[in-house]
GROMACS .gro file of C-alpha atoms in nm:
model
  455
    1MET     CA    1  22.445   0.423  19.217
    2SER     CA    2  22.094   0.291  19.281
    3LEU     CA    3  22.138   0.349  19.657
    4GLN     CA    4  22.206   0.718  19.594
    5THR     CA    5  21.923   0.762  19.349
    6LYS     CA    6  21.656   0.592  19.560
    7THR     CA    7  21.624   0.914  19.760
    8ILE     CA    8  21.501   1.249  19.630
    9VAL     CA    9  21.744   1.532  19.708
   10PRO     CA   10  21.611   1.873  19.594
   11SER     CA   11  21.811   2.022  19.304
   12ARG     CA   12  22.057   1.732  19.296
   13TYR     CA   13  22.206   1.659  18.952
   14ILE     CA   14  22.384   1.330  18.885
   15THR     CA   15  22.523   1.180  18.566
   16PHE     CA   16  22.670   0.833  18.524
   17THR     CA   17  22.705   0.553  18.271
   18ILE     CA   18  22.612   0.186  18.287
   19PRO     CA   19  22.696  -0.105  18.058
   20ASN     CA   20  22.439  -0.128  17.782
   21PRO     CA   21  22.211  -0.433  17.835
   22SER     CA   22  22.124  -0.426  17.461
   23ILE     CA   23  21.803  -0.228  17.498
   24HIS     CA   24  21.744  -0.173  17.126
   25HIS     CA   25  21.947  -0.198  16.807
   26HIS     CA   26  21.953   0.183  16.772
   27TYR     CA   27  22.069   0.220  17.131
   28ASN     CA   28  22.381   0.015  17.072
   29ALA     CA   29  22.662   0.214  17.239
   30SER     CA   30  22.876   0.013  17.479
   31HIS     CA   31  22.741   0.227  17.764
   32LEU     CA   32  22.423   0.422  17.830
   33ARG     CA   33  22.443   0.772  17.980
   34ILE     CA   34  22.191   0.850  18.252
   35ALA     CA   35  22.137   1.200  18.389
   36VAL     CA   36  21.914   1.256  18.693
   37LEU     CA   37  21.782   1.591  18.813
   38ASP     CA   38  21.551   1.627  19.112
   39SER     CA   39  21.312   1.918  19.137
   40SER     CA   40  21.409   2.200  19.372
   41SER     CA   41  21.059   2.171  19.523
   42PRO     CA   42  20.950   1.806  19.486
   43SER     CA   43  20.673   1.822  19.745
   44GLY     CA   44  20.331   1.767  19.588
   45ARG     CA   45  20.472   1.652  19.255
   46THR     CA   46  20.358   1.309  19.147
   47LYS     CA   47  20.543   1.208  18.832
   48PHE     CA   48  20.879   1.042  18.773
   49GLY     CA   49  20.962   1.181  18.429
   50VAL     CA   50  21.183   1.022  18.167
   51ILE     CA   51  21.301   1.141  17.828
   52VAL     CA   52  21.479   0.900  17.595
   53VAL     CA   53  21.750   1.104  17.422
   54PRO     CA   54  21.705   1.086  17.044
   55VAL     CA   55  21.979   0.895  16.863
   56GLY     CA   56  22.231   1.141  16.720
   57LEU     CA   57  22.146   1.420  16.967
   58GLU     CA   58  22.343   1.280  17.261
   59SER     CA   59  22.591   1.572  17.241
   60ASP     CA   60  22.325   1.838  17.192
   61TRP     CA   61  22.337   2.092  17.474
   62VAL     CA   62  21.969   2.036  17.552
   63TYR     CA   63  22.041   1.677  17.652
   64SER     CA   64  22.408   1.679  17.754
   65THR     CA   65  22.431   1.980  17.989
   66PHE     CA   66  22.288   2.070  18.328
   67GLU     CA   67  22.143   2.392  18.182
   68GLY     CA   68  21.948   2.207  17.915
   69HIS     CA   69  21.829   1.941  18.159
   70LEU     CA   70  21.713   2.205  18.406
   71GLN     CA   71  21.519   2.399  18.147
   72ILE     CA   72  21.333   2.085  18.038
   73LEU     CA   73  21.243   2.008  18.400
   74LEU     CA   74  21.119   2.363  18.455
   75CYS     CA   75  20.869   2.305  18.175
   76HIS     CA   76  20.722   2.004  18.361
   77THR     CA   77  20.581   2.135  18.688
   78ASP     CA   78  20.443   1.792  18.790
   79PHE     CA   79  20.778   1.606  18.773
   80TYR     CA   80  20.960   1.548  19.102
   81ARG     CA   81  21.246   1.391  18.906
   82LEU     CA   82  21.348   1.401  18.541
   83VAL     CA   83  21.578   1.138  18.394
   84LEU     CA   84  21.746   1.160  18.055
   85ILE     CA   85  21.872   0.829  17.918
   86GLY     CA   86  22.041   0.741  17.591
   87ASN     CA   87  22.361   0.636  17.420
   88SER     CA   88  22.681   0.779  17.564
   89PRO     CA   89  22.779   1.087  17.362
   90ASN     CA   90  23.046   1.058  17.098
   91PRO     CA   91  23.359   1.240  17.221
   92ILE     CA   92  23.377   1.407  16.878
   93ASN     CA   93  23.101   1.664  16.840
   94PRO     CA   94  22.884   1.564  16.542
   95THR     CA   95  22.846   1.818  16.265
   96SER     CA   96  22.510   1.697  16.137
   97HIS     CA   97  22.201   1.512  16.251
   98SER     CA   98  21.919   1.324  16.079
   99PRO     CA   99  21.647   1.118  16.253
  100VAL     CA  100  21.705   0.742  16.251
  101ILE     CA  101  21.415   0.604  16.457
  102ASN     CA  102  21.067   0.547  16.324
  103PRO     CA  103  20.811   0.700  16.564
  104LYS     CA  104  20.644   0.358  16.583
  105ASP     CA  105  20.957   0.224  16.755
  106GLN     CA  106  20.929   0.470  17.043
  107SER     CA  107  20.688   0.259  17.250
  108VAL     CA  108  20.909  -0.048  17.203
  109ILE     CA  109  21.213   0.145  17.325
  110GLN     CA  110  21.025   0.290  17.622
  111ARG     CA  111  20.906  -0.053  17.735
  112ALA     CA  112  21.262  -0.180  17.715
  113PHE     CA  113  21.379   0.098  17.946
  114ILE     CA  114  21.104   0.064  18.211
  115ARG     CA  115  21.253  -0.227  18.409
  116LEU     CA  116  21.597  -0.065  18.412
  117LEU     CA  117  21.453   0.266  18.530
  118ASN     CA  118  21.240   0.109  18.802
  119ASP     CA  119  21.533  -0.093  18.934
  120GLU     CA  120  21.790   0.185  18.931
  121LEU     CA  121  21.618   0.519  18.966
  122LYS     CA  122  21.264   0.509  19.105
  123PRO     CA  123  21.256   0.626  19.468
  124SER     CA  124  21.088   0.367  19.688
  125ASN     CA  125  20.859   0.618  19.858
  126GLN     CA  126  20.728   0.785  19.542
  127SER     CA  127  20.473   0.711  19.273
  128SER     CA  128  20.538   0.387  19.090
  129THR     CA  129  20.453   0.537  18.751
  130VAL     CA  130  20.735   0.601  18.506
  131TRP     CA  131  20.607   0.889  18.294
  132PHE     CA  132  20.771   0.907  17.953
  133SER     CA  133  20.779   1.252  17.802
  134THR     CA  134  20.881   1.367  17.458
  135ARG     CA  135  21.044   1.702  17.408
  136VAL     CA  136  20.876   1.857  17.107
  137ASP     CA  137  21.171   1.931  16.882
  138MET     CA  138  21.073   2.082  16.549
  139VAL     CA  139  21.420   2.012  16.404
  140ILE     CA  140  21.416   1.738  16.143
  141ARG     CA  141  21.785   1.753  16.059
  142SER     CA  142  22.070   1.992  16.121
  143LEU     CA  143  22.418   2.089  16.006
  144VAL     CA  144  22.670   2.267  16.230
  145LEU     CA  145  22.841   2.559  16.056
  146GLY     CA  146  23.061   2.669  16.342
  147ARG     CA  147  23.129   2.653  16.716
  148PHE     CA  148  23.262   2.966  16.883
  149PHE     CA  149  23.354   3.078  17.232
  150GLY     CA  150  23.298   3.430  17.355
  151LYS     CA  151  23.458   3.568  17.670
  152ILE     CA  152  23.120   3.678  17.803
  153ILE     CA  153  22.848   3.470  17.637
  154GLY     CA  154  23.045   3.143  17.647
  155GLU     CA  155  23.004   2.877  17.380
  156MET     CA  156  22.789   2.956  17.079
  157LEU     CA  157  22.671   2.739  16.792
  158ILE     CA  158  22.569   2.839  16.439
  159GLU     CA  159  22.376   2.573  16.249
  160ASP     CA  160  22.144   2.523  15.955
  161VAL     CA  161  21.831   2.322  16.033
  162GLU     CA  162  21.531   2.185  15.853
  163TRP     CA  163  21.236   2.291  16.067
  164LYS     CA  164  20.891   2.136  16.092
  165LEU     CA  165  20.631   2.413  16.065
  166GLU     CA  166  20.397   2.452  16.360
  167ASN     CA  167  20.085   2.381  16.156
  168GLY     CA  168  20.233   2.042  16.070
  169VAL     CA  169  20.222   2.114  15.698
  170GLY     CA  170  20.562   2.133  15.532
  171THR     CA  171  20.905   2.239  15.649
  172GLU     CA  172  21.143   2.530  15.605
  173PHE     CA  173  21.516   2.577  15.637
  174ARG     CA  174  21.656   2.808  15.904
  175ARG     CA  175  21.996   2.931  16.016
  176ARG     CA  176  22.002   2.970  16.392
  177MET     CA  177  22.226   3.093  16.670
  178ARG     CA  178  22.230   2.903  17.001
  179PHE     CA  179  22.409   2.955  17.332
  180ARG     CA  180  22.525   2.681  17.563
  181LYS     CA  181  22.444   2.884  17.875
  182SER     CA  182  22.074   2.840  17.801
  183PRO     CA  183  22.035   2.590  17.515
  184TYR     CA  184  21.662   2.534  17.551
  185LEU     CA  185  21.559   2.897  17.516
  186PHE     CA  186  21.823   3.121  17.367
  187GLU     CA  187  21.777   3.076  16.994
  188THR     CA  188  21.752   3.333  16.721
  189TYR     CA  189  21.725   3.255  16.354
  190MET     CA  190  21.670   3.363  15.995
  191LYS     CA  191  21.501   3.182  15.710
  192ILE     CA  192  21.733   3.034  15.445
  193GLN     CA  193  21.684   2.852  15.118
  194PRO     CA  194  21.896   2.589  14.939
  195ASN     CA  195  22.046   2.668  14.601
  196LYS     CA  196  21.902   2.340  14.470
  197THR     CA  197  21.613   2.114  14.563
  198ASP     CA  198  21.738   1.769  14.464
  199PHE     CA  199  21.970   1.692  14.755
  200VAL     CA  200  21.979   1.426  15.026
  201ASN     CA  201  22.236   1.554  15.277
  202MET     CA  202  22.255   1.913  15.398
  203GLU     CA  203  22.633   1.899  15.355
  204ASP     CA  204  22.580   1.871  14.979
  205VAL     CA  205  22.403   2.203  14.928
  206GLU     CA  206  22.467   2.573  14.990
  207PHE     CA  207  22.211   2.797  15.161
  208GLU     CA  208  22.144   3.167  15.134
  209ILE     CA  209  21.953   3.409  15.357
  210VAL     CA  210  21.595   3.480  15.247
  211ASP     CA  211  21.520   3.853  15.250
  212ASP     CA  212  21.138   3.844  15.241
  213GLY     CA  213  21.070   4.141  15.469
  214VAL     CA  214  20.949   3.916  15.752
  215LEU     CA  215  21.102   3.977  16.095
  216ARG     CA  216  21.233   3.666  16.272
  217PRO     CA  217  21.214   3.538  16.542
  218SER     CA  218  20.840   3.609  16.549
  219TYR     CA  219  20.839   3.761  16.900
  220LEU     CA  220  21.018   4.068  16.759
  221THR     CA  221  20.721   4.163  16.539
  222PRO     CA  222  20.485   4.277  16.820
  223MET     CA  223  20.776   4.467  16.974
  224VAL     CA  224  20.811   4.670  16.655
  225ALA     CA  225  20.432   4.712  16.648
  226GLY     CA  226  20.467   4.904  16.975
  227LEU     CA  227  20.584   5.199  16.763
  228ARG     CA  228  20.217   5.274  16.712
  229VAL     CA  229  20.231   5.461  17.042
  230ASN     CA  230  20.443   5.743  16.896
  231HIS     CA  231  20.360   5.703  16.527
  232LEU     CA  232  20.261   6.069  16.489
  233LEU     CA  233  20.606   6.184  16.604
  234LEU     CA  234  20.778   5.935  16.375
  235ASN     CA  235  20.560   6.037  16.083
  236ARG     CA  236  20.638   6.408  16.131
  237LYS     CA  237  21.010   6.337  16.133
  238ILE     CA  238  20.999   6.129  15.816
  239GLN     CA  239  20.789   6.394  15.636
  240LYS     CA  240  21.061   6.647  15.721
  241GLY     CA  241  21.329   6.418  15.579
  242ILE     CA  242  21.465   6.328  15.924
  243LYS     CA  243  21.531   5.964  16.002
  244PRO     CA  244  21.390   5.854  16.339
  245THR     CA  245  21.647   5.689  16.564
  246ALA     CA  246  21.643   5.365  16.762
  247LEU     CA  247  21.873   5.212  17.022
  248CYS     CA  248  21.859   4.830  17.038
  249LEU     CA  249  21.988   4.672  17.359
  250GLY     CA  250  22.080   4.320  17.247
  251VAL     CA  251  22.144   4.237  16.883
  252GLY     CA  252  22.159   3.863  16.816
  253THR     CA  253  22.162   3.805  16.441
  254GLY     CA  254  22.112   4.176  16.372
  255ALA     CA  255  21.765   4.109  16.230
  256LEU     CA  256  21.585   4.376  16.435
  257VAL     CA  257  21.845   4.643  16.354
  258ALA     CA  258  21.829   4.562  15.982
  259PHE     CA  259  21.448   4.549  15.981
  260LEU     CA  260  21.401   4.887  16.148
  261ASN     CA  261  21.643   5.039  15.899
  262SER     CA  262  21.522   4.874  15.576
  263GLN     CA  263  21.147   4.850  15.638
  264LEU     CA  264  21.073   5.158  15.851
  265GLY     CA  265  21.352   5.401  15.763
  266PHE     CA  266  21.516   5.421  16.107
  267LYS     CA  267  21.874   5.506  16.188
  268VAL     CA  268  21.965   5.231  16.434
  269LEU     CA  269  22.240   5.168  16.687
  270GLY     CA  270  22.264   4.813  16.823
  271ILE     CA  271  22.468   4.713  17.128
  272GLU     CA  272  22.570   4.351  17.194
  273THR     CA  273  22.764   4.215  17.490
  274ASP     CA  274  23.014   3.996  17.306
  275SER     CA  275  23.199   4.069  16.982
  276ILE     CA  276  23.168   3.703  16.880
  277VAL     CA  277  22.792   3.755  16.838
  278LEU     CA  278  22.847   4.057  16.614
  279ASP     CA  279  23.097   3.862  16.405
  280ALA     CA  280  22.836   3.589  16.357
  281ALA     CA  281  22.571   3.845  16.260
  282LYS     CA  282  22.798   3.973  15.985
  283ASN     CA  283  22.954   3.644  15.870
  284TYR     CA  284  22.655   3.408  15.889
  285PHE     CA  285  22.341   3.622  15.890
  286GLY     CA  286  22.422   3.880  15.627
  287PHE     CA  287  22.425   4.192  15.844
  288GLU     CA  288  22.596   4.490  15.681
  289SER     CA  289  22.687   4.800  15.880
  290SER     CA  290  22.628   5.148  15.740
  291ASN     CA  291  22.591   5.502  15.866
  292ASN     CA  292  22.225   5.422  15.931
  293SER     CA  293  22.271   5.084  16.102
  294ARG     CA  294  22.562   5.035  16.339
  295LEU     CA  295  22.655   4.754  16.573
  296CYS     CA  296  22.894   4.798  16.863
  297THR     CA  297  23.029   4.581  17.144
  298GLY     CA  298  22.967   4.653  17.512
  299HIS     CA  299  22.744   4.568  17.802
  300PRO     CA  300  22.412   4.710  17.674
  301LEU     CA  301  22.293   4.852  18.006
  302LYS     CA  302  22.632   4.989  18.106
  303MET     CA  303  22.660   5.152  17.765
  304ALA     CA  304  22.311   5.300  17.805
  305GLU     CA  305  22.417   5.440  18.143
  306LYS     CA  306  22.729   5.590  17.985
  307PHE     CA  307  22.530   5.736  17.695
  308ALA     CA  308  22.280   5.892  17.939
  309THR     CA  309  22.564   6.087  18.098
  310GLN     CA  310  22.707   6.194  17.762
  311VAL     CA  311  22.382   6.314  17.605
  312GLU     CA  312  22.321   6.567  17.882
  313THR     CA  313  22.664   6.732  17.864
  314ASP     CA  314  22.724   7.066  17.694
  315GLY     CA  315  22.860   7.039  17.343
  316PHE     CA  316  22.729   6.687  17.286
  317HIS     CA  317  22.786   6.585  16.924
  318GLY     CA  318  22.771   6.207  16.924
  319TYR     CA  319  22.784   5.907  17.157
  320ILE     CA  320  23.134   5.788  17.245
  321LEU     CA  321  23.208   5.415  17.260
  322ASP     CA  322  23.440   5.241  17.506
  323ASP     CA  323  23.721   5.245  17.250
  324GLY     CA  324  23.693   5.624  17.211
  325GLU     CA  325  23.514   5.623  16.873
  326CYS     CA  326  23.259   5.902  16.843
  327LEU     CA  327  22.934   5.810  16.665
  328ASN     CA  328  22.879   6.143  16.493
  329GLU     CA  329  22.580   6.007  16.304
  330PHE     CA  330  22.399   5.956  16.637
  331ASP     CA  331  22.408   6.307  16.776
  332ASP     CA  332  22.071   6.337  16.948
  333LYS     CA  333  21.837   6.153  17.180
  334PHE     CA  334  21.655   5.843  17.056
  335ASP     CA  335  21.293   5.807  16.949
  336VAL     CA  336  21.278   5.449  17.075
  337VAL     CA  337  21.484   5.217  17.294
  338ILE     CA  338  21.409   4.848  17.239
  339SER     CA  339  21.537   4.594  17.489
  340ASP     CA  340  21.584   4.232  17.385
  341LEU     CA  341  21.779   4.135  17.696
  342GLU     CA  342  21.699   3.808  17.872
  343ALA     CA  343  21.772   3.678  18.218
  344ALA     CA  344  22.120   3.525  18.212
  345ASN     CA  345  22.033   3.267  18.480
  346PRO     CA  346  21.936   2.932  18.317
  347SER     CA  347  21.720   2.849  18.620
  348VAL     CA  348  21.482   3.123  18.512
  349VAL     CA  349  21.263   2.961  18.250
  350MET     CA  350  21.068   3.284  18.201
  351LYS     CA  351  21.340   3.492  18.051
  352SER     CA  352  21.254   3.855  18.003
  353PRO     CA  353  21.293   4.136  18.069
  354SER     CA  354  21.616   4.111  18.262
  355ALA     CA  355  21.591   4.221  18.625
  356GLU     CA  356  21.870   4.474  18.572
  357ILE     CA  357  21.673   4.687  18.328
  358LEU     CA  358  21.384   4.715  18.576
  359GLN     CA  359  21.602   4.886  18.836
  360LYS     CA  360  21.486   5.245  18.890
  361SER     CA  361  21.831   5.389  18.821
  362MET     CA  362  21.848   5.201  18.491
  363LEU     CA  363  21.502   5.310  18.384
  364MET     CA  364  21.598   5.669  18.465
  365ASN     CA  365  21.905   5.637  18.242
  366ILE     CA  366  21.694   5.511  17.954
  367LYS     CA  367  21.445   5.792  18.006
  368LYS     CA  368  21.730   6.043  17.970
  369LEU     CA  369  21.819   5.886  17.636
  370LEU     CA  370  21.468   5.933  17.496
  371GLY     CA  371  21.364   6.249  17.319
  372VAL     CA  372  21.022   6.413  17.344
  373ASN     CA  373  20.754   6.148  17.283
  374GLY     CA  374  21.020   5.874  17.280
  375VAL     CA  375  20.928   5.525  17.401
  376LEU     CA  376  21.086   5.224  17.568
  377ILE     CA  377  20.973   4.882  17.439
  378LEU     CA  378  21.019   4.561  17.643
  379ASP     CA  379  20.924   4.201  17.573
  380VAL     CA  380  20.778   4.031  17.880
  381THR     CA  381  20.754   3.658  17.948
  382ILE     CA  382  20.715   3.683  18.326
  383PRO     CA  383  20.409   3.484  18.444
  384ARG     CA  384  20.092   3.689  18.457
  385GLU     CA  385  20.054   3.664  18.834
  386ARG     CA  386  20.391   3.844  18.874
  387TYR     CA  387  20.352   4.073  18.575
  388TYR     CA  388  20.216   4.379  18.753
  389ASP     CA  389  20.443   4.381  19.059
  390GLU     CA  390  20.766   4.296  18.874
  391VAL     CA  391  20.723   4.491  18.551
  392ILE     CA  392  20.439   4.740  18.546
  393THR     CA  393  20.491   4.896  18.891
  394PRO     CA  394  20.864   4.978  18.858
  395VAL     CA  395  20.832   5.101  18.499
  396MET     CA  396  20.525   5.314  18.572
  397GLU     CA  397  20.711   5.479  18.860
  398VAL     CA  398  20.953   5.627  18.606
  399PHE     CA  399  20.739   5.655  18.291
  400GLY     CA  400  20.400   5.823  18.315
  401GLU     CA  401  20.231   5.647  18.023
  402MET     CA  402  20.223   5.272  17.963
  403TYR     CA  403  20.072   5.053  17.691
  404GLU     CA  404  20.080   4.681  17.622
  405ILE     CA  405  20.018   4.414  17.360
  406ASP     CA  406  19.906   4.071  17.474
  407VAL     CA  407  20.036   3.790  17.257
  408GLU     CA  408  19.949   3.419  17.257
  409ASN     CA  409  19.666   3.434  17.511
  410GLU     CA  410  19.862   3.650  17.756
  411LYS     CA  411  20.153   3.405  17.777
  412TYR     CA  412  20.370   3.680  17.635
  413SER     CA  413  20.336   4.058  17.635
  414VAL     CA  414  20.501   4.367  17.497
  415VAL     CA  415  20.517   4.673  17.721
  416ILE     CA  416  20.557   5.022  17.577
  417ALA     CA  417  20.652   5.299  17.820
  418ALA     CA  418  20.657   5.673  17.753
  419SER     CA  419  20.721   5.980  17.964
  420GLU     CA  420  20.509   6.226  17.764
  421THR     CA  421  20.135   6.244  17.706
  422GLU     CA  422  20.116   6.373  17.347
  423PHE     CA  423  20.071   6.033  17.189
  424GLY     CA  424  19.868   5.916  16.894
  425ALA     CA  425  19.813   5.556  16.996
  426PHE     CA  426  19.438   5.597  16.971
  427ASP     CA  427  19.419   5.894  16.737
  428PRO     CA  428  19.142   5.833  16.479
  429SER     CA  429  19.367   5.948  16.197
  430GLU     CA  430  19.612   5.709  16.037
  431SER     CA  431  19.953   5.845  15.949
  432GLU     CA  432  20.157   5.718  15.657
  433PHE     CA  433  20.403   5.572  15.906
  434LEU     CA  434  20.124   5.381  16.080
  435LYS     CA  435  20.005   5.243  15.747
  436THR     CA  436  20.356   5.115  15.679
  437LEU     CA  437  20.383   4.978  16.031
  438LYS     CA  438  20.062   4.778  15.987
  439LYS     CA  439  20.185   4.650  15.653
  440VAL     CA  440  20.502   4.501  15.803
  441THR     CA  441  20.367   4.390  16.144
  442GLY     CA  442  20.013   4.279  16.060
  443SER     CA  443  19.736   4.327  16.315
  444PHE     CA  444  19.960   4.384  16.617
  445PRO     CA  445  19.939   4.767  16.610
  446GLU     CA  446  19.562   4.735  16.655
  447ALA     CA  447  19.622   4.532  16.972
  448VAL     CA  448  19.798   4.818  17.155
  449LYS     CA  449  19.601   4.914  17.467
  450PRO     CA  450  19.671   5.128  17.773
  451VAL     CA  451  19.788   4.967  18.095
  452SER     CA  452  19.568   5.049  18.391
  453LYS     CA  453  19.739   5.232  18.676
  454LYS     CA  454  19.544   5.017  18.918
  455ARG     CA  455  19.519   4.639  18.953
   0.00000   0.00000   0.00000
């Protein structure tokens, strides 16, 4: 194998096992698994990267699949090669994980691997430095609740985890949903709490969803804050006793649908690609359907296209689903369409919005679904240098007004698009709806600003 791995081949992915030379007492499997992935563009990259797979996580999708390996490499733009090395995975998928290695042992383990890595895997014409990297995993321990397979989304995992808070002070328990097709990025979660505090193993305690009025994951909060753009319209409706309406393209745990309904008084329709995701939202994340919050299965963009045709027909009295059911409670255009659709290609580390929704025909369909002063809200993680050409230009071609919220030092943005000009985004008055919006989304509504029509 060393003859093959001495040469860099762009995008090549190889996995193999070798007899364990007794590297360390925690790395005691009979064989070590080694996975090698070369960068698609190795020229100019100087580092030979290595990650030692944590004991107990050998079967985790992040470390055991090509998709996970690729997404780690995409986060290290200076690596011409990334090697993952660890114990061979147990053929039986583990149901729980707890850390077993003291951080002080890491340097000892890394030194033990260096000779092996240099002999077997370091290309002769590349830098001699073996650069050990550590994937920052905030999970302290985990418990698998269920593995499921959807016809469209593939394999999905529901698990409870103890999570290290970003400020380094304390932990919290979360229930999360993960997808094998993109294990490093596609996670959505809710906060949970144990029914007792004096426990050692997560298997020995029951958890319940925490309903604290906080929207999770956190990236959804600035998306909701985008409703500042048409807050005057929404306020007028509510004062007249009319519930504003929202269409959510992509559902996940159902958190956004439930939040819009319970915290802001919306009537919400959520569309998710695979029924297995909706089942999980109901069975594991506490989502309850009602006349004011509905979930349905279908390709979100194809359903939006179908709805756009229906809403403009004479005698329209409710959107019709693929199975023929008529949603009589949704019998008008929407006040907001929120897209939480990511790129399905795991090679795209910057995930949203999906390229499909930026097609002119698709944007026109969404525009048809919006009522007067309605808005489209997108989350954007495309790099800033591509932001204008790939997002702003195509959306502005269809929608006359555009606003944005920059989050995390412009690493992430929310784009709000509208086709009308009667907006109250910068109106000096503050409606009751806007007061409520600020209460549940913090300072994000104040960060809304217009997008320039010129670079």
